[in-house]
């Protein structure tokens, strides 16, 4: 089973979308392995967005992501990285499918509510920034046999 890192960004928390986002991923059938609320330090935010350090929007991205608490999560399931990205929608909410989280709840690129890893490798890198391995809770879900064939 694949793991992905999903984070409700400060705008998502402030707008009261955390519950809806968790519900959406739960209802899909993914398993929640870890969750925590925290406020990112500049250092953590820099690690998370290291790939964007040279981009013109980097400083505003760091300012935004450190502007309030976030909810960091690890979700697990078959093809969870791609599946969660589909549910999250394209980076620019204008191009996001209207049924996706960004399509439903966001307007501006710089206020797109949620983060999701873009590959299994990114997911493992990002999970390690936010969680110690022992914080990933290991358990089985009673309804797995009704979700997976
Ligand atoms: P995603 O969050 O869909 O993985 P990304 O990794 O390319 O997108 O960028 C990280 C975040 O940075 C994104 O959620 C919003 C912001 N961002 C991306 N491209 C941008 C741009 N051209 N102008 C302003 N902000 C941008
Ligand atoms: Mg990304």
Coordinates of C-alpha atoms and ligand atoms in Angstrom, one line a residue:
X1 CA 0.0 0.0 0.0
X2 CA 1.2 3.5 -0.9
X3 CA 1.4 6.4 1.5
X4 CA 0.8 10.1 0.6
X5 CA 1.3 13.3 2.6
X6 CA -1.7 15.6 2.7
X7 CA -1.8 18.9 4.5
X8 CA -4.7 21.3 5.1
X9 CA -3.0 24.7 4.5
X10 CA -3.6 27.8 6.7
X11 CA -6.5 29.0 4.6
X12 CA -8.2 25.6 4.7
X13 CA -7.9 25.5 8.5
X14 CA -9.2 29.1 8.9
X15 CA -12.1 28.5 6.6
X16 CA -13.2 25.4 8.5
X17 CA -12.5 23.0 5.7
X18 CA -10.5 20.5 7.7
X19 CA -13.4 18.2 8.6
X20 CA -14.6 18.2 5.0
X21 CA -11.2 17.3 3.7
X22 CA -10.7 14.5 6.2
X23 CA -14.2 13.2 5.3
X24 CA -13.5 13.2 1.6
X25 CA -10.4 11.1 2.0
X26 CA -12.1 8.8 4.5
X27 CA -15.1 8.3 2.3
X28 CA -12.9 7.4 -0.6
X29 CA -11.5 4.5 1.4
X30 CA -8.1 5.7 2.3
X31 CA -6.7 4.9 5.8
X32 CA -5.5 7.7 8.1
X33 CA -2.1 6.7 9.4
X34 CA -1.1 9.9 11.2
X35 CA -2.4 13.4 11.9
X36 CA -1.2 16.5 13.7
X37 CA -1.9 20.2 13.8
X38 CA 1.1 22.5 13.9
X39 CA 2.3 25.8 12.8
X40 CA 5.2 25.6 10.4
X41 CA 8.5 27.3 11.2
X42 CA 10.4 29.0 8.3
X43 CA 12.8 26.1 8.5
X44 CA 10.2 23.4 8.1
X45 CA 8.4 25.4 5.3
X46 CA 11.8 25.7 3.5
X47 CA 12.3 22.0 3.7
X48 CA 8.8 21.2 2.5
X49 CA 9.1 23.6 -0.5
X50 CA 12.8 23.2 -1.2
X51 CA 12.1 22.4 -4.9
X52 CA 10.6 25.9 -5.3
X53 CA 13.4 27.9 -3.7
X54 CA 14.4 29.5 -7.0
X55 CA 10.8 30.4 -8.0
X56 CA 9.5 34.0 -8.1
X57 CA 6.6 33.0 -5.8
X58 CA 8.8 31.3 -3.1
X59 CA 8.8 34.1 -0.5
X60 CA 5.0 34.6 -0.7
X61 CA 4.6 30.8 -0.6
X62 CA 6.6 30.6 2.6
X63 CA 4.8 33.6 4.1
X64 CA 1.4 32.0 3.4
X65 CA 2.3 28.5 4.6
X66 CA 3.7 29.8 7.9
X67 CA 0.8 32.3 8.4
X68 CA -1.3 30.0 10.6
X69 CA -1.8 26.4 11.8
X70 CA -1.9 23.5 9.3
X71 CA -3.2 20.0 9.6
X72 CA -0.6 17.4 8.4
X73 CA -1.7 13.9 7.6
X74 CA -0.5 10.6 6.2
X75 CA -3.1 8.7 4.2
X76 CA -2.6 5.2 2.9
X77 CA -4.2 3.2 0.1
X78 CA -3.7 1.6 -3.3
X79 CA -2.2 4.3 -5.6
X80 CA -2.9 6.9 -2.8
X81 CA -0.5 9.5 -4.3
X82 CA -2.3 9.8 -7.6
X83 CA -5.7 9.2 -6.2
X84 CA -5.3 11.9 -3.6
X85 CA -4.0 14.4 -6.3
X86 CA -7.1 13.7 -8.4
X87 CA -9.3 14.4 -5.4
X88 CA -7.3 17.5 -4.6
X89 CA -7.4 18.9 -8.1
X90 CA -4.9 20.9 -10.3
X91 CA -2.6 23.5 -8.6
X92 CA -4.5 26.4 -10.1
X93 CA -8.1 26.2 -8.8
X94 CA -9.3 27.7 -12.1
X95 CA -8.1 24.6 -13.9
X96 CA -9.1 22.2 -11.2
X97 CA -12.0 19.8 -11.8
X98 CA -15.1 21.3 -10.2
X99 CA -15.7 18.2 -8.1
X100 CA -12.1 18.4 -6.7
X101 CA -11.3 20.0 -3.4
X102 CA -9.5 22.9 -5.1
X103 CA -12.2 23.1 -7.7
X104 CA -14.9 23.4 -5.0
X105 CA -13.2 25.5 -2.4
X106 CA -10.5 27.7 -3.9
X107 CA -10.2 30.6 -6.3
X108 CA -6.6 31.9 -6.2
X109 CA -3.4 29.9 -6.9
X110 CA -1.8 31.2 -3.7
X111 CA -4.8 30.2 -1.5
X112 CA -5.4 26.6 -2.8
X113 CA -6.4 25.1 0.6
X114 CA -4.6 21.8 0.5
X115 CA -1.3 20.1 -0.3
X116 CA -0.8 16.6 -1.6
X117 CA 2.4 14.8 -2.6
X118 CA 3.1 14.5 -6.3
X119 CA 5.0 11.2 -6.3
X120 CA 5.6 8.3 -3.9
X121 CA 9.2 9.6 -3.5
X122 CA 8.0 13.1 -2.6
X123 CA 5.5 11.5 -0.2
X124 CA 8.2 9.7 1.7
X125 CA 10.4 12.8 1.8
X126 CA 7.5 15.0 3.0
X127 CA 6.3 12.5 5.6
X128 CA 9.8 12.4 7.2
X129 CA 9.7 16.2 7.6
X130 CA 6.5 16.1 9.7
X131 CA 6.4 12.7 11.4
X132 CA 8.7 10.2 13.1
X133 CA 8.2 6.7 11.9
X134 CA 6.6 5.7 15.2
X135 CA 3.9 8.3 14.8
X136 CA 2.5 6.4 11.8
X137 CA -0.2 4.2 13.5
X138 CA -0.4 0.7 12.3
X139 CA -3.8 -0.9 12.3
X140 CA -6.2 -2.8 10.0
X141 CA -9.5 -1.4 8.8
X142 CA -12.5 -3.7 9.2
X143 CA -14.0 -2.6 5.8
X144 CA -10.8 -3.1 3.7
X145 CA -12.3 -6.2 2.1
X146 CA -15.3 -4.1 0.9
X147 CA -12.9 -1.5 -0.6
X148 CA -10.3 -3.7 -2.2
X149 CA -11.1 -6.7 -4.4
Ligands
LIG1 P1 1.0 21.6 -6.0 O1 0.7 22.2 -4.7 O2 -0.2 21.3 -6.8 O3 1.9 20.4 -5.9 P2 3.4 23.0 -6.8 O4 4.2 22.0 -6.0 O5 3.8 23.3 -8.2 O6 1.9 22.7 -6.8 O7 3.5 24.4 -6.1 C1 3.4 24.5 -4.7 C2 2.5 25.6 -4.3 O8 3.1 26.8 -4.7 C3 1.1 25.6 -5.0 O9 0.2 24.8 -4.3 C4 0.7 27.0 -5.1 C5 2.1 27.7 -5.2 N1 2.4 28.0 -6.6 C6 2.7 27.1 -7.6 N2 2.9 27.7 -8.8 C7 2.7 29.0 -8.6 C8 2.8 30.2 -9.4 N3 3.1 30.1 -10.7 N4 2.5 31.4 -8.8 C9 2.2 31.5 -7.5 N5 2.1 30.4 -6.7 C10 2.4 29.2 -7.2
LIG2 MG1 3.8 20.1 -5.2

